[in-house]
Amino acid sequence: MMKLTSILVSQVSGIGAQKAKDLEAFGILNVLDLVEYFPFRYEDYRLRELADVKDGEKVTVSGKVFSVAVLQRFGGKSRLSCKVMVDSMLVTAVWFNQPFLKDRLIPGTEVTMTGKWDMKRLQVTVSESEFADKRGPAHSGTVQPVYSVGGSITQKWMRKSIAQALKQFGELIEEILPAEIMDKYGFMPRKQAIRAIHTPADVEEGQRARRRIVYEELFLFQLKLQAFRTLNRGRADGLVHGYDNEELRAFIKSLPFELTDSQKQVIAEIIRDLRQPYCMNRLLQGDVGAGKTVVAAVALFAAVKSGYQGALMVPTEILAEQHTRSLQRLFEPFGMQVGILTGSLTEKRRREVLAALQMGLLDIVVGTHALIQEDVFFRQLGLVVTDEQHRFGVNQRSILRRKGMNPDVLTMTATPIPRTLAISAFGDMDVSTLRELPKGRKPIETFWVKHDKLERVLAFIRKEVSQGRQAYVICPLIEESDKLEYQNALDVHAQLQFEFPDLRVGLLHGRMTAGEKDETMNAFSSGETHVLVSTTVIEVGVDVPNATLMVIYDAERFGLSQLHQLRGRVGRGAHQSYCILIADPKSETGKERMKVMTDTNDGFEIARRDLELRGPGDFFGTKQSGLPEFRVADLSTDFEVLEQARDDTAELVAQSDFWTAAKYVSLRHYLQREQIFQGDLLD
Ligand code: ADP
Ligand code: MG
C-alpha cells in the first residue's frame, strides 16, 4: 500500500508548486503532514435564532435581502449596508471592504451571514456571507475547523486543501494503535478520527475524535519513555563513577560553610546513584535558597574525579555566568577546569570551547541550551545537571547514549512537582528533596504597601544601603508603554538616581547585550552598585548574599511562584532581609496573592496555595511547571489520559512479543524513528 508520507502535497488537486512550497513553512511536506495539521478550534456556522443571541456574540443567521444596498467609500476602504429580514426581524447588515458584493445583494435574494451581533442597533457586522446560489463557501449549517495559517495560506484555502487531501488519500490513513487498545476504549479508527477532527458531523463526534487523537499522542509519548526504560533496565552499562572518598571529603571540607543535614542526605542519595552501574535520572527539588547549587557541585566533583566531564545546563546567560564563577572558585584549588558555553560567545571563542571539550581539556562546562546543539561533543561526558526548568527529554538522553556516552542526569527545580506527575511526564524518575534551609537564615520579612507609600519605601532603601547592604528594585516593564500603566525600569532607574545622587544605581533588563548584563551583574555582586533596578530577567537563581532588600513594583502583575522566586533573591546571607510588595490589586485573587506572600516564606506552601487560587489547569498549563508540551493534548484536562497511557504502554512493552510480533511493527518503526533504539531489534 502507498504510504502517505511518500505522497507530496503537490499531488493533491488544487495545490500547485508555489503553494506546496509555502506549506513547508508550516512543517507540511507530505500528505500525512497535511491531514495531521489539526485545527485548534472550530467555527460554529450552525444557524441560530437571533432572539437567543447575546449582544456582541458571533452568529450565523439566514434571511432575505430587504432593501437596496448602499455603498460608501472612504480612503481606500468601503462600507456596504442593507436591510435584511431575519426570522421576522428587520436587521441592518454591514460589510466592510467587500464592495463587490453590492451586485449580489438584490432585494429578495436569500443570504446567510456570519458576523457579530449588535443588539442595540439590531445590526450584524458580517465577516463571511453565502448566497442561495451556493457560489460562496458552502459551510452554513456546519461546524468548520479553524487552522493556524498565515502568509499566502488563507483559512479558506487550508480548509479546502485538507478536505481535498482527505477525499483523495483518506483511505490510505493507517491505524497505529494496537487492536487491544482500540477494543479497550472503543476508539474510532484513525482514518475516521482524522476526518472527524477536521470536519465533525456534530459536536459529539468531534469530541470522540479528539479523545482518540489525544490518547494516541500521549500513548506514543509514553511508549518512548517505557520502551527506553525497558531497553535500559538492568542493562548495567551506566557509568560507574569510581571517585575517591577521601578526595570528596576534602572537597566538602573546603566549602565555605558546613552542609545542612538535608544537603548531606541528598548528596548521599546522588553519589550512591553515581557509583551504581545504572543510569541516574533524579529530580532534586528544594525551595529557593535551599542550596541546590552546592549539591550539584559535589556531584560534579565526584564525576570529574572519576575521570569524566560534567555539564551544568541553565536557562539564562546571567545564571550561566554566575554558576561558572562560583564553580571556578570551588574547583580551581583542585586543579579542575571550568568553561562556559552560551549563545553570545564569539565564533572564535565558541570554537575554542568546543575543541577543549572534545579534547577533554575542560572538566566542567556551564551553559544555556547552546550545550545540546549538534556540534557539541564531549570527550567523556559523565554527568549532566540541569538547573531550574531545563530538562533533557528522553530523546536527548537516547541520542547522547548512542554517541557512546551514557551520562547520569540530575534535574534541579524550585517548583515542587508531585511525584506521580514527575514520573508520568518524565519517565522513571527518582526524587530527592531538600527540606531545610541553611542554618542561621532569618525568615524574610514581607510587607505589602500601596503605591502612595513610596516615600517610606525610598527611606527604607536608604537605610539598608547605609548599613552596607544592597537592594533590588523590580519593575514589570522595561520602558514606558501606552497600553499598560505599570512602572518601567528605565523611569524607575532615573528616578532613583535622582533621589539618591550619592549612591550608585544599576540597571538590568532583557534588551541589554550579554556583555552589558554581565558587567551590571558583576558590579552588583561585587558591591560596587548599591541598588539594582531590574526587570524579571533577574528572576531565577541569581545569588548575591549581601542584598537584603527586594522591592517589587506593581506586584499584582506577577504570579505567586514568580513573586516567591523574586523574593528568593534576598535572604541568602546572615543579615535580616526584607521584601516590599508595592501593589494596588483590583481583583480579589490579586489581594489574596499579596496576603499569601506576607503570610508565608515556604515555597511548598506557596505552591499549594497557588494551586488553590488558580486551579490545577493553570498550574499544568504554565511554562513554570516545566512539563512537556503536546500538540493536541492539554495536561490540565487530559492528565488522566496520560496516566492511562502510561499504564497501557508499560504493560505492552513488558510483553515479549511486543518486540517481535508482526502486529506491532508500526510501533517499533515509530520507536526507531524517534531514536529510542537502532534497527537491530526490529525484524
Ligand atoms: P538555590 O537552591 O536557590 O539554587 P543556592 O544554591 O543559590 O540556592 O544557595 C543559596 C545561598 O546559600 C548561596 O549563597 C549559597 O552559597 C548558600 N548556601 C548553600 N548551602 C549553604 C549552607 N549549608 N550553609 C550556608 N550557606 C549555604
Ligand atoms: Mg539555584
PDB file of N, CA and C and ligand atoms in Angstrom, residues 292-293 387-388 541, ligand 2:
ATOM      1  N   LYS A 292      20.858  24.353  46.393  1.00  0.00           N
ATOM      2  CA  LYS A 292      20.935  23.259  45.427  1.00  0.00           C
ATOM      3  C   LYS A 292      22.261  23.287  44.655  1.00  0.00           C
ATOM      4  N   THR A 293      22.773  24.509  44.427  1.00  0.00           N
ATOM      5  CA  THR A 293      23.973  24.607  43.602  1.00  0.00           C
ATOM      6  C   THR A 293      25.137  23.817  44.183  1.00  0.00           C
ATOM      7  N   ASP A 387      19.592  22.969  35.747  1.00  0.00           N
ATOM      8  CA  ASP A 387      19.130  23.796  36.851  1.00  0.00           C
ATOM      9  C   ASP A 387      17.906  24.598  36.425  1.00  0.00           C
ATOM     10  N   GLU A 388      16.876  24.634  37.261  1.00  0.00           N
ATOM     11  CA  GLU A 388      15.709  25.480  37.021  1.00  0.00           C
ATOM     12  C   GLU A 388      15.069  25.242  35.656  1.00  0.00           C
ATOM     13  N   GLY A 541      17.485  32.048  40.218  1.00  0.00           N
ATOM     14  CA  GLY A 541      18.817  31.599  40.576  1.00  0.00           C
ATOM     15  C   GLY A 541      19.869  32.603  40.995  1.00  0.00           C
TER      16      GLY A 541
HETATM   17 MG    MG B   2      19.602  27.872  42.112  1.00  0.00          MG
END
